Short mmCIF file of C-alpha atoms in Angstrom, two decimals:
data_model
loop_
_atom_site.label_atom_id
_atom_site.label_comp_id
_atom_site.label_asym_id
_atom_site.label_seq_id
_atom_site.Cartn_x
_atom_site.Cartn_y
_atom_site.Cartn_z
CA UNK A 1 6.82 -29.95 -11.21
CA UNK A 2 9.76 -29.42 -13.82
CA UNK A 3 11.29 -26.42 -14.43
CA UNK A 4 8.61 -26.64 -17.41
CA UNK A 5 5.98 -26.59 -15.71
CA UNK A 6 6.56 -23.49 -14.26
CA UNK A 7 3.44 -20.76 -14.27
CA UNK A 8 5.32 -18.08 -15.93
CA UNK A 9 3.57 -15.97 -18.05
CA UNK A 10 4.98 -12.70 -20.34
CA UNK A 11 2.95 -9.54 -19.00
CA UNK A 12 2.28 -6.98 -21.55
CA UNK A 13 3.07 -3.49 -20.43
CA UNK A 14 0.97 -0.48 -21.37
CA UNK A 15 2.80 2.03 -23.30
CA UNK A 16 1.42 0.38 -26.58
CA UNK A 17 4.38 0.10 -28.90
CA UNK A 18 3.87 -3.20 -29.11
CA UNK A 19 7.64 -4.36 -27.82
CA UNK A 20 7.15 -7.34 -25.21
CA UNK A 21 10.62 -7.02 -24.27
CA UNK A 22 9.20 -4.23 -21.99
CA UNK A 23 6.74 -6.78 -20.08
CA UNK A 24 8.11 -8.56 -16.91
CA UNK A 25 7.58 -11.92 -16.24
CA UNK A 26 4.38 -13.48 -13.52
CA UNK A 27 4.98 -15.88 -11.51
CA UNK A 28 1.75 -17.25 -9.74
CA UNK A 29 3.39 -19.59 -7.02
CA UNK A 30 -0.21 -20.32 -5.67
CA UNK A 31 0.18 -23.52 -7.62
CA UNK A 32 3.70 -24.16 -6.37
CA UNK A 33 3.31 -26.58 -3.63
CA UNK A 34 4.39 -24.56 0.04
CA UNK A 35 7.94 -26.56 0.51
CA UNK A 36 9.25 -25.51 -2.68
CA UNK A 37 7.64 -22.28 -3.20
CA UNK A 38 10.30 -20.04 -1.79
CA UNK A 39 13.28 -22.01 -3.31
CA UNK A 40 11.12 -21.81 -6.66
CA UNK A 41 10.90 -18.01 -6.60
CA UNK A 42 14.76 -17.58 -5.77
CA UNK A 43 15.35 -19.73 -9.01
CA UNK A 44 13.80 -17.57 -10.96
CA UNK A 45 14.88 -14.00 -9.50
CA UNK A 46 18.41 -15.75 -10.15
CA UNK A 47 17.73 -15.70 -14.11
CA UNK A 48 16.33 -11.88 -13.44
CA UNK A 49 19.08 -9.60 -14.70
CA UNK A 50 20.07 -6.01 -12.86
CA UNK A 51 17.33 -3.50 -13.86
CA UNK A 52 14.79 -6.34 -14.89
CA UNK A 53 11.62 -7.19 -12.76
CA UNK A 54 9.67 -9.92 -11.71
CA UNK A 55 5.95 -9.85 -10.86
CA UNK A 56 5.09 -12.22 -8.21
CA UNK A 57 1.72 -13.06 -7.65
CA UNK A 58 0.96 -15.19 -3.95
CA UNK A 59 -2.03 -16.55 -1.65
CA UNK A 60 -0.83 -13.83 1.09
CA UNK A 61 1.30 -11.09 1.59
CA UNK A 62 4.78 -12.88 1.17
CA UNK A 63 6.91 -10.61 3.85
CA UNK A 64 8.78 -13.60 4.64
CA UNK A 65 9.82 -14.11 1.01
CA UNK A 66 10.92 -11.05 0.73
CA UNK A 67 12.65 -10.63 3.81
CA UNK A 68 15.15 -13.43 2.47
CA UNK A 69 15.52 -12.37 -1.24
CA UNK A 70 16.63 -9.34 0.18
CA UNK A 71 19.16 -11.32 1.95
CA UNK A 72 20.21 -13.53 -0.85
CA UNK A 73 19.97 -11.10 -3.89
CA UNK A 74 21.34 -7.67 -5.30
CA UNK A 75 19.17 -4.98 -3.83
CA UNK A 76 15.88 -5.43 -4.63
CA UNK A 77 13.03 -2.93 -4.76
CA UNK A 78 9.19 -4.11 -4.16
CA UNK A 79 6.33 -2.72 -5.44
CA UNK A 80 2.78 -3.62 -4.50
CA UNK A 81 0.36 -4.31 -7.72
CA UNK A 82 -2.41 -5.56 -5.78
CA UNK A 83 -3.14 -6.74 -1.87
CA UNK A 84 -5.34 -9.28 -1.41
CA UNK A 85 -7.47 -10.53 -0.46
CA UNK A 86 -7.57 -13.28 -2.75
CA UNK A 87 -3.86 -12.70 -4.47
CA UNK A 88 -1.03 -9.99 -3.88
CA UNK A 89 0.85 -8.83 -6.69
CA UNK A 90 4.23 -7.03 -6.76
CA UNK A 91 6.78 -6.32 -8.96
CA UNK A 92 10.45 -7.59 -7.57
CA UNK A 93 13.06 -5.20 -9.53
CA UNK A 94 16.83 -6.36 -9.08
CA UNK A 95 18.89 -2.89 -8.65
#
């Protein structure tokens, strides 16, 4: 899978203005294969900037995941969209 190929997809937010620049980025890694999943989701926290977010979406609740990004990244903050039980979404804000 190239860089491409990635499932990232703009997410509107709901204040209705209209201004997408408000929207954070999904990225559904269910597709990702397992071996590169975590490696794929640091990649793209990288091109995150301070005060921007990511939403995640995953098979499982990704503790592990996070336990490293907040090893390798700025502070992060995480906030839980949805849990399961067939995808969790959060929303991975770089402080």
């Amino acid at each position: 899978m190239s860089q491409h190929d990635l499932p990232l997809t703009a997410v509107q937010h709901g204040c209705g203005c209209g201004d997408a620049d408000h929207g954070a980025p999904e990225l559904d890694v269910r597709s990702i294969p397992h071996a590169i999943r975590h490696a794929t989701v640091f990649g793209a926290m990288s091109a995150i900037p301070a005060g921007g977010s990511l939403v995640l979406v995953a098979p499982h609740d990704p503790k592990p995941l996070l336990a490293q990004l907040a090893d390798r990244e700025s502070p992060i903050t995480v906030t839980y969209l949805d849990e399961g039980p067939e995808a969790w979404r959060l929303r991975i804000t770089r402080a």
